[in-house]
CSV table of C-alpha atoms in Angstrom, one decimal:
chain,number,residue,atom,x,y,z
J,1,UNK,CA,91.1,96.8,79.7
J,2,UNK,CA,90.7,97.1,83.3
J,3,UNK,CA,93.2,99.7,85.2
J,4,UNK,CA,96.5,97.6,86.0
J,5,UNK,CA,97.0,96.2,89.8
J,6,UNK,CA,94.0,96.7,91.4
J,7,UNK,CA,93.7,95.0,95.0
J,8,UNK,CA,90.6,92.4,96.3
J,9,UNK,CA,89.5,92.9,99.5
J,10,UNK,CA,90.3,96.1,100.5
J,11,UNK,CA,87.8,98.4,103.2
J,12,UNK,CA,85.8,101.2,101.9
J,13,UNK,CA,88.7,103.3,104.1
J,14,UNK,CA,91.7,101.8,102.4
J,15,UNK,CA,89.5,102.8,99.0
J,16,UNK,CA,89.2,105.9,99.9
J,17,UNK,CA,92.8,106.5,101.0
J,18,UNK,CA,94.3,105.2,97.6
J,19,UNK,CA,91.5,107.3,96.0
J,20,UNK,CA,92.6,110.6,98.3
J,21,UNK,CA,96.5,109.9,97.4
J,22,UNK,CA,95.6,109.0,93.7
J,23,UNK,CA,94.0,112.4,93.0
J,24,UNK,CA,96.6,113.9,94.7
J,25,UNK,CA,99.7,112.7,92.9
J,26,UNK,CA,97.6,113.3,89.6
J,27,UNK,CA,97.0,116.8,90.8
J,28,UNK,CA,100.1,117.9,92.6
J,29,UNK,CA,102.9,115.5,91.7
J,30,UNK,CA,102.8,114.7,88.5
J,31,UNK,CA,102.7,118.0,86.9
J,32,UNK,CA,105.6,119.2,89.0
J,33,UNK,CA,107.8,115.7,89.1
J,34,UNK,CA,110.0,116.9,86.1
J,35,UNK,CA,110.7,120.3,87.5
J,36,UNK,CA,111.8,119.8,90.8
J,37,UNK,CA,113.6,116.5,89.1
J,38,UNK,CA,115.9,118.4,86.8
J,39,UNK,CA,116.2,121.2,89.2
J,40,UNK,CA,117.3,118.7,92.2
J,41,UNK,CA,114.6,121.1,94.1
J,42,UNK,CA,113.5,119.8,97.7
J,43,UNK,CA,109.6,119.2,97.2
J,44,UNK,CA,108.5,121.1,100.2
J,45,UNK,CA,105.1,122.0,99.0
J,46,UNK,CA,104.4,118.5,97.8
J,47,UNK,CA,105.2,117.5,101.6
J,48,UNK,CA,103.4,120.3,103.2
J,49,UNK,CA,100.5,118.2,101.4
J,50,UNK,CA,101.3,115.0,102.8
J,51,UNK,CA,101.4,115.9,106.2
J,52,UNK,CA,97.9,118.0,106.0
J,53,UNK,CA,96.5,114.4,104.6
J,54,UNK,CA,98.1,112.9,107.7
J,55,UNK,CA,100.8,110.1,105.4
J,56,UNK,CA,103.3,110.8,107.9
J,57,UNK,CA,101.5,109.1,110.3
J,58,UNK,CA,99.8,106.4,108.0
J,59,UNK,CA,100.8,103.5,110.3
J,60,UNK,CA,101.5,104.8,113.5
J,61,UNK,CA,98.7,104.1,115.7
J,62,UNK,CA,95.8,106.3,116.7
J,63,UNK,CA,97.1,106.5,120.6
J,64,UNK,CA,99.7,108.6,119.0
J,65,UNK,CA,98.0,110.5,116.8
J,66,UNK,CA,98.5,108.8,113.4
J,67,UNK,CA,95.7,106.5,111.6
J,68,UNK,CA,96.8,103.0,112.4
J,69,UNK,CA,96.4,101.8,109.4
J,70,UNK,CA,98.3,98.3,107.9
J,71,UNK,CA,101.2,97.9,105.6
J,72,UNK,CA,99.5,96.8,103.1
J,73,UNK,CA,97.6,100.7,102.6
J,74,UNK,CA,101.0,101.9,103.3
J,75,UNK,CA,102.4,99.7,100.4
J,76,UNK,CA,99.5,100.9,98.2
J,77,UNK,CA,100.3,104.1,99.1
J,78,UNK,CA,103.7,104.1,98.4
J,79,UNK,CA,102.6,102.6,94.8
J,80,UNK,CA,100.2,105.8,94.6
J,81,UNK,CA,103.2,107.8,95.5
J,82,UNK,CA,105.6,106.1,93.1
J,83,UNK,CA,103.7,106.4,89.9
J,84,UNK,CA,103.6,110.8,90.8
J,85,UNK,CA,107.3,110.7,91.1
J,86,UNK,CA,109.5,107.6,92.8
J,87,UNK,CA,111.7,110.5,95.2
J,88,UNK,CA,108.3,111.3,97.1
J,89,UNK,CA,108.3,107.5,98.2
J,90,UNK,CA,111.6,107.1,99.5
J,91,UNK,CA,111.0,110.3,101.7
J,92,UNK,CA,108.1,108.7,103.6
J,93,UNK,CA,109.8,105.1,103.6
J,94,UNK,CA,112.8,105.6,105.8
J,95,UNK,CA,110.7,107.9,107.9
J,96,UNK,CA,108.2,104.6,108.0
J,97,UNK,CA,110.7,102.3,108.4
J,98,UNK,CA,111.7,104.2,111.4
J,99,UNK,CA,108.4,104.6,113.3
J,100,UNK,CA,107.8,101.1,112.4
J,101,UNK,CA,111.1,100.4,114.0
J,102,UNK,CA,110.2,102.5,117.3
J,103,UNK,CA,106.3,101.3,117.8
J,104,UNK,CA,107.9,97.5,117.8
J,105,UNK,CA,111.0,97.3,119.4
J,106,UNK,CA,111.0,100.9,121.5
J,107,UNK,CA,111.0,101.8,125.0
J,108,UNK,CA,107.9,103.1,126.4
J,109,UNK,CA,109.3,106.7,126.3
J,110,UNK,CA,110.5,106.4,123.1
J,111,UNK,CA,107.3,105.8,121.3
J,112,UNK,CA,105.6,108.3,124.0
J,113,UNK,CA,108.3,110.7,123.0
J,114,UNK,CA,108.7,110.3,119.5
J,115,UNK,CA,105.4,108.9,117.1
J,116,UNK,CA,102.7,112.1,118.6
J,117,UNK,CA,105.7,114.3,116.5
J,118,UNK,CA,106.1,111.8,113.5
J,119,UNK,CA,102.3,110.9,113.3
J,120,UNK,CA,102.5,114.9,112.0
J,121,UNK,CA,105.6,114.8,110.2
J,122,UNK,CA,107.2,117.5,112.6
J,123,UNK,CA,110.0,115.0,113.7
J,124,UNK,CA,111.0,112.8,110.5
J,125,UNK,CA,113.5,109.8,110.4
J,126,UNK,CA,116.2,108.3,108.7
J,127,UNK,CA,117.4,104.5,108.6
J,128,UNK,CA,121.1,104.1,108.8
J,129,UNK,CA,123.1,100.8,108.1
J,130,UNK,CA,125.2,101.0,105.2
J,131,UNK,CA,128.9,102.4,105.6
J,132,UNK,CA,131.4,103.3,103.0
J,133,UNK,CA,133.6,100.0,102.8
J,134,UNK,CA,130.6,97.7,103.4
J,135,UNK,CA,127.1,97.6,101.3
J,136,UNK,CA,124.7,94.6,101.8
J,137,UNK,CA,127.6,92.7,104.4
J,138,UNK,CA,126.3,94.2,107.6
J,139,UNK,CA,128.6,92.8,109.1
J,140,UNK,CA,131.5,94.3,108.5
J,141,UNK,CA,130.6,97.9,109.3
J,142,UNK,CA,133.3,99.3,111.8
J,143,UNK,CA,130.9,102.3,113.3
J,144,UNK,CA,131.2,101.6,117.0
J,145,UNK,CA,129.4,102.6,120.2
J,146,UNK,CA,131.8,102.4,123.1
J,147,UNK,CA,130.0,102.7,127.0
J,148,UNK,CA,131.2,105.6,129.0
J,149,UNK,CA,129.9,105.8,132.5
J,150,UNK,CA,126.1,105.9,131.9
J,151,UNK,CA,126.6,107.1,127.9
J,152,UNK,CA,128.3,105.8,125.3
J,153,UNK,CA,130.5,107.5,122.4
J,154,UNK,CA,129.7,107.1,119.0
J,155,UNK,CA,132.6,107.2,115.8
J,156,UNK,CA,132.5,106.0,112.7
J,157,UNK,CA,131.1,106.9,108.8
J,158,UNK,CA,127.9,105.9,107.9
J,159,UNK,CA,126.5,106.2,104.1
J,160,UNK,CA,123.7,106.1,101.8
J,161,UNK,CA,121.2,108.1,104.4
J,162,UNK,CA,117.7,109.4,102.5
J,163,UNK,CA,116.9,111.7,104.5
J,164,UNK,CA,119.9,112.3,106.2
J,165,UNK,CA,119.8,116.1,106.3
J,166,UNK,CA,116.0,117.1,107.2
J,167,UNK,CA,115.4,113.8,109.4
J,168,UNK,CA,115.4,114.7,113.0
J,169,UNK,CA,116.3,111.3,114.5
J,170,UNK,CA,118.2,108.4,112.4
J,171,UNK,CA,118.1,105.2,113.6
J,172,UNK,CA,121.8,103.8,113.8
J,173,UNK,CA,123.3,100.6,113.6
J,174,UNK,CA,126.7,100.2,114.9
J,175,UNK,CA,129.2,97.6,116.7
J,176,UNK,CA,129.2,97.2,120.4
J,177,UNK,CA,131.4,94.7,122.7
J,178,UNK,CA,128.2,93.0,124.3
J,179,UNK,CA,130.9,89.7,124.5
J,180,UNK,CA,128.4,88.0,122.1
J,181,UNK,CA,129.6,84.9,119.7
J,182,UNK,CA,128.2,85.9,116.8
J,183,UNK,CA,129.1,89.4,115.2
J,184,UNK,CA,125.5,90.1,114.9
J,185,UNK,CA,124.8,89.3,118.6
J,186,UNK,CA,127.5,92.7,119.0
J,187,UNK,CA,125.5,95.3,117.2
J,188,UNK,CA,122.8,97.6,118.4
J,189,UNK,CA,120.3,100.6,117.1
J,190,UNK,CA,120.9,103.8,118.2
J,191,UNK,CA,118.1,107.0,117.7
J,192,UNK,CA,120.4,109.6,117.4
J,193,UNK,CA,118.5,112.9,117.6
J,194,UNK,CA,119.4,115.9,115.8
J,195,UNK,CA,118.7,119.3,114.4
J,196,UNK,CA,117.4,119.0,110.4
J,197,UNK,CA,120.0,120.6,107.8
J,198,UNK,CA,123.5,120.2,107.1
J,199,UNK,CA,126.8,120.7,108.6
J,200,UNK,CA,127.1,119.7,112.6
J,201,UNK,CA,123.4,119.2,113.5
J,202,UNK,CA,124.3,117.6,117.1
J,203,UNK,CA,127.5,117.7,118.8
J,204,UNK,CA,129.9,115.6,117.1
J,205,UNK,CA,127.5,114.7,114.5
J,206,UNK,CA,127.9,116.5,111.0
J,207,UNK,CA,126.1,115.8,107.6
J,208,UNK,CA,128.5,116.9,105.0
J,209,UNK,CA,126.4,117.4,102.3
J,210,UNK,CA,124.2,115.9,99.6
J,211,UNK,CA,125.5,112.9,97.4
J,212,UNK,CA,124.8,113.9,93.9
J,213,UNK,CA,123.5,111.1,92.1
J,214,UNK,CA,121.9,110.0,88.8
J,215,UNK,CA,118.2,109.8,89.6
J,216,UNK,CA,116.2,109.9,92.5
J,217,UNK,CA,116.7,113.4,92.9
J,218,UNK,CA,114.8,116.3,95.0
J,219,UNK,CA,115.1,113.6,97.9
J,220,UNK,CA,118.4,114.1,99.4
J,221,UNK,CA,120.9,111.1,100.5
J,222,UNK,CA,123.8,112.0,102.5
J,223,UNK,CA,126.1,110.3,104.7
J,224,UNK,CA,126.7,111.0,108.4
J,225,UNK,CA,130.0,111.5,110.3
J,226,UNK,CA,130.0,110.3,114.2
J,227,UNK,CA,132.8,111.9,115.8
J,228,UNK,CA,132.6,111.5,119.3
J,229,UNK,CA,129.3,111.4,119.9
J,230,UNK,CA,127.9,111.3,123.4
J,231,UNK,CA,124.8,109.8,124.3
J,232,UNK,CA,122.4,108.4,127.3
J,233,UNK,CA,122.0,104.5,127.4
J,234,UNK,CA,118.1,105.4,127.0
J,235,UNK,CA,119.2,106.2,123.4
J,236,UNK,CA,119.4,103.0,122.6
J,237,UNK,CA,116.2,101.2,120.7
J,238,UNK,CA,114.2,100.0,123.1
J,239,UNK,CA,116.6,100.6,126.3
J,240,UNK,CA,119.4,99.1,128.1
J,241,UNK,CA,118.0,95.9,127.9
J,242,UNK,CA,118.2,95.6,124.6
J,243,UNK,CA,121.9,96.1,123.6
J,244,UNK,CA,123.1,93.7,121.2
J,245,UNK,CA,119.7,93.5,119.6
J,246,UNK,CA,120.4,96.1,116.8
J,247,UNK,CA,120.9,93.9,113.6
J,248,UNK,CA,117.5,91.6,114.7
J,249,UNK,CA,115.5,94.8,114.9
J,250,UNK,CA,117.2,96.6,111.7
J,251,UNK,CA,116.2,93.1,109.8
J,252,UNK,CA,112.8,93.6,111.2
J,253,UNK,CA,112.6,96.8,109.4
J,254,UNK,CA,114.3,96.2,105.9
J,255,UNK,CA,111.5,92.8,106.0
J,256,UNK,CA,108.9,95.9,105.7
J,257,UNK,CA,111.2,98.3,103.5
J,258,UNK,CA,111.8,95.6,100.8
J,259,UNK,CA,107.6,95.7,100.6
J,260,UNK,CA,107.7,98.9,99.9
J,261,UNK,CA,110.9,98.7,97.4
J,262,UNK,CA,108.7,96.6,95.9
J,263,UNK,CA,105.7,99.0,95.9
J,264,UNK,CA,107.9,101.8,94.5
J,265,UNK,CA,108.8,99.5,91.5
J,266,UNK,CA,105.2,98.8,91.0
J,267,UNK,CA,104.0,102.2,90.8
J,268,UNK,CA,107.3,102.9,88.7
J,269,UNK,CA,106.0,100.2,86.0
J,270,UNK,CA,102.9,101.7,86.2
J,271,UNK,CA,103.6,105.2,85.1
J,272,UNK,CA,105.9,103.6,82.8
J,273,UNK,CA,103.2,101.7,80.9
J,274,UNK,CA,100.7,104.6,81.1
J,275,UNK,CA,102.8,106.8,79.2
J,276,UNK,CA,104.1,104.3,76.5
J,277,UNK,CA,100.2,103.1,76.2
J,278,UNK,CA,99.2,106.8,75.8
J,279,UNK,CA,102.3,107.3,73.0
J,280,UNK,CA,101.8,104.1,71.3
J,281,UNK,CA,98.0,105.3,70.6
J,282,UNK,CA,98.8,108.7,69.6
J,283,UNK,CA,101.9,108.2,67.8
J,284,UNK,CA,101.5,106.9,63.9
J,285,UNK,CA,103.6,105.2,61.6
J,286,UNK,CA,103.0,103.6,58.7
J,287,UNK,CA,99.5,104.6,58.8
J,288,UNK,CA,98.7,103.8,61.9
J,289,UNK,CA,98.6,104.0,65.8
J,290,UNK,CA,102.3,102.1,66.7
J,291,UNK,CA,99.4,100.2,69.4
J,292,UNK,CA,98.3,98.8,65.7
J,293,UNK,CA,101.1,97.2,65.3
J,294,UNK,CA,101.4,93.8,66.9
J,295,UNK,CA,104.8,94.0,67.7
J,296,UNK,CA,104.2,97.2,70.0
J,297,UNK,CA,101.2,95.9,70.9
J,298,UNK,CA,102.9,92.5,72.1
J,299,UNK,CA,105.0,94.6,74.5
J,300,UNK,CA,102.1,96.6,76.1
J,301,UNK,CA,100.7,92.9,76.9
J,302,UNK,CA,104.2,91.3,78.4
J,303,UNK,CA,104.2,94.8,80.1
J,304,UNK,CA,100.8,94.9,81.7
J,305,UNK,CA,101.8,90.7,82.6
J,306,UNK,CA,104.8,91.8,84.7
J,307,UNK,CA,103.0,95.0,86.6
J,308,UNK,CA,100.3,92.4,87.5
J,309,UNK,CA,102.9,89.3,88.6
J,310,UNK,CA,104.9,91.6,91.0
J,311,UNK,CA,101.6,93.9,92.5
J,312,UNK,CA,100.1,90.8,93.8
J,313,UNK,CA,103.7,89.8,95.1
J,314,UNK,CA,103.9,92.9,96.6
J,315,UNK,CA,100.3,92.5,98.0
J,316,UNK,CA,101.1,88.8,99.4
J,317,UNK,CA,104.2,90.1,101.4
J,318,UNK,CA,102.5,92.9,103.4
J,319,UNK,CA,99.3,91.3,104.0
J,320,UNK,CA,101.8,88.2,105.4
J,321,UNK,CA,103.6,91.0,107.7
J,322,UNK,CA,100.2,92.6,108.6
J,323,UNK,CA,98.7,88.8,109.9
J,324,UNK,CA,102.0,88.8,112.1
J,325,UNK,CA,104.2,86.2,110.1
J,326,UNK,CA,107.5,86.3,109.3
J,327,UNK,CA,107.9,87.5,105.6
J,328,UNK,CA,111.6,87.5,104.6
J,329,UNK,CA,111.2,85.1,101.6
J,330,UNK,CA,108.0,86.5,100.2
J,331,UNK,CA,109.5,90.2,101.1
J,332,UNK,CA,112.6,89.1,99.0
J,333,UNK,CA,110.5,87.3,96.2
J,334,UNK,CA,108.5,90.9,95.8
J,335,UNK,CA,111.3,92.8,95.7
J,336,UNK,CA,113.5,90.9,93.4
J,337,UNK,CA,110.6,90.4,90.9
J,338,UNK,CA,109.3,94.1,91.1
J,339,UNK,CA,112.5,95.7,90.5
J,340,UNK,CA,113.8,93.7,87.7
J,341,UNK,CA,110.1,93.7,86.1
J,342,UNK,CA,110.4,97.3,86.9
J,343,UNK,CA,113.6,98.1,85.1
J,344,UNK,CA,111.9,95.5,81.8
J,345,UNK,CA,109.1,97.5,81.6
J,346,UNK,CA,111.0,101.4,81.9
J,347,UNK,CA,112.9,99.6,79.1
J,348,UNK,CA,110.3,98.7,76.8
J,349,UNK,CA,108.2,102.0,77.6
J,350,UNK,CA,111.2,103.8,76.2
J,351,UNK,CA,112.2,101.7,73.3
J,352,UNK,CA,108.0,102.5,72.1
J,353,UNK,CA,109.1,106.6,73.0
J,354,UNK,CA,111.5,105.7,69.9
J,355,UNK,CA,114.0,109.0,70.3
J,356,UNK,CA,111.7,110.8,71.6
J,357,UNK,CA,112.4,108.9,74.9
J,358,UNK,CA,115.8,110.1,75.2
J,359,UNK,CA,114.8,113.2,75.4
J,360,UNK,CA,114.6,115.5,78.5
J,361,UNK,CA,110.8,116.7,77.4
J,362,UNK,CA,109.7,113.0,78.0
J,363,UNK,CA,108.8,111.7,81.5
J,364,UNK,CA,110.4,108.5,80.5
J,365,UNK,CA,113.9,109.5,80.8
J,366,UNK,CA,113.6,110.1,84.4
J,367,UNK,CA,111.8,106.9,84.7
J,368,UNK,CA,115.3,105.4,83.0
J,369,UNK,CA,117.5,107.1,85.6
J,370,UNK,CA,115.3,106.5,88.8
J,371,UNK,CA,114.3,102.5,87.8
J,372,UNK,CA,118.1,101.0,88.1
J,373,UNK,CA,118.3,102.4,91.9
J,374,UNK,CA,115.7,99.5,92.8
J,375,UNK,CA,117.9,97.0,91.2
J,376,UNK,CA,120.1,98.0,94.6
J,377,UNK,CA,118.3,99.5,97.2
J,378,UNK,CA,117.4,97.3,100.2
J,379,UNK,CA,119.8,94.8,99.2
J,380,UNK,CA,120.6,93.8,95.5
J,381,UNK,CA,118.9,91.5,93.8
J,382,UNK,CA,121.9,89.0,94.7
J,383,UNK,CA,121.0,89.4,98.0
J,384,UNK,CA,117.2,89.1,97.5
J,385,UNK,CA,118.0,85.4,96.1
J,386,UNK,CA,120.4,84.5,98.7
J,387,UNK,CA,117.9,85.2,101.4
J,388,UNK,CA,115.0,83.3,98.7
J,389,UNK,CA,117.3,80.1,98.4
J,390,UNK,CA,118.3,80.4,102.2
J,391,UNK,CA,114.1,80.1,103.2
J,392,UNK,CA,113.3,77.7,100.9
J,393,UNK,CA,116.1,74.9,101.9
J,394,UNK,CA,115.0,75.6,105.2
J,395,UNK,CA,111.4,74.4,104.3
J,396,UNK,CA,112.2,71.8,101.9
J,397,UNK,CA,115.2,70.2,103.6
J,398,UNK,CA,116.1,66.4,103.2
């Protein structure tokens, strides 16, 4: 059988990326993914790694110092990524999302100031929308910029951060009174620049400390207090000019962070059925390999179906964002098929593992735990369909 979700058309460079990160998560990921998992330990040396092969800077373009490459490598990448450990992933994608954000919708000095130092990984980023009263209703955070001579004051609670503590600027969506009609005409992105770490890592700006949570651990997600804190108008994305622009660019980014959502899930499902294809061939009852058995083996098939269905989903929606078209329905389509295929496929990977997969020993019981946060993150699957049904009665309206 061929290896799952391979991709036509790639350049010999985009082979030899995947075949770079590949060896690398089989090499320096995988082996260590359950001890830093159980431990909750920060994977600093895996990231030293990352940086020396330059992932930091994957898409941020060569005139500041990263490779340039597409969303579509990145998406493969993340997939790479994902299979070593899924907590790896979500450290580059909100520090993605975030240059993504600044090379399309910054200031000149912003991107001068900022990509060199994130091409390397020195300065990381963050992505902050969610708050705790509101989750996937942006519109009813209550953070709120207020103008202050040339600055303006920042209060409010913001939640959910991954990498809230060792980011170093966090773009920020909150309310402002531009006199707008529509609440989302009255929001705009602030990079709010900080010291990595916890407690008050700017003035007025405090990360309290690391959400403990049920999977998707070693990464840290935090949430972020704003408590009076002052900043130029030039800390606005993209400038003065663009206040009241902050939900339009923050939807810009989550278009490309559901692709990669997507990606994680893929490469989720793909560890998945490597380890219950590996068990089911070793493992005997009955005389036999369970893979003998057709009922196992009619899983492994539905399994290997679904990881294929939601890859080239996945592939569709970044090569679509990549030619310069507007993605949101195919973004949504990926993401809501990869995550629930995602969370089928942990599922039937464990039910093969037999008890054995509820045990700690197994890799699969961290794939149990980490699979259900894809369900959610980057809008629910809910959401996903709403924005799905929302495109497509646009296009076929009577």
């Amino acid at each position: 059988m061929a290896r799952l979700a391979q991709t036509p058309g790639l350049t010999d460079v985009q082979q030899s990326i995947l075949e770079t990160v590949r060896e690398f998560a089989n090499k320096e990921i995988i082996p260590h993914a359950q001890r830093l998992e159980q431990a909750d330990e920060y994977p600093a040396e895996i990231l030293d790694g990352m940086r020396e092969m330059g992932l930091f800077g994957l898409t941020i373009a060569e005139e500041y110092g990263g490779l340039g490459e597409s969303l579509l490598t990145y998406a493969l990448v993340v997939e790479e990524l994902s299979r070593g450990w899924m907590s790896i992933s979500g450290i580059v994608n909100t520090h993605f999302i975030v240059a993504y954000l600044i090379s399309q919708h910054g200031s000149v000095d912003q991107r001068a100031r900022l990509l060199p130092k994130m091409a390397t990984g020195e300065v990381r980023g963050a992505f902050s929308m969610s708050e705790p009263e509101c989750g996937s209703d942006v519109s009813a955070i209550t953070s709120r910029a207020v103008r202050d001579g040339a600055d303006y004051v920042l209060n409010g609670q913001k939640m959910w951060l991954t990498n809230g503590a060792y980011a170093s600027v966090v773009a920020t969506l909150v309310k402002t009174d531009t006199g707008a009609d529509s609440v989302y005409g009255n929001m705009s992105t602030f990079l709010l620049e900080k010291e990595p770490g916890f407690g008050e890592t700017a003035p007025g700006l405090t990360i309290p400390g690391k959400i403990e949570k049920m999977g998707y651990k070693g990464v840290e997600t935090t949430e972020m207090i704003l408590d009076g804190v002052t900043v130029p108008e030039s800390a606005v994305l993209g400038g003065a000019d663009q206040v009241g622009r902050g939900f339009y660019q923050m939807m810009d980014g989550i278009e490309v962070g559901r692709v990669n959502v997507a990606a994680r899930a893929c490469g989720i499902s793909i560890r998945a059925f490597e380890l219950a294809a590996a068990y089911a061939q070793q493992r005997r009852t009955f005389g036999q390999p369970l893979a003998k058995h057709q009922a196992v083996a009619f899983k492994l098939a539905e399994m290997g179906t679904k990881i294929e269905a939601a890859h080239a989903l996945m592939v569709n929606a970044a090569r679509l964002k990549d030619a310069g078209q507007r993605n949101d329905v195919e973004a949504g389509m990926a993401k809501l098929l990869a995550s629930e295929y995602c969370a089928e496929v942990v599922q039937e990977a464990f039910r093969i593992h037999g008890g054995y997969g509820y045990s700690k020993e197994y890799e699969i019981e961290r794939l149990m735990r980490e699979a259900p946060f894809l369900l959610i993150g980057e809008g629910t699957s809910e959401i996903q369909k709403t924005i799905i049904s929302r495109g497509l009665l646009k296009e076929y309206r009577l």
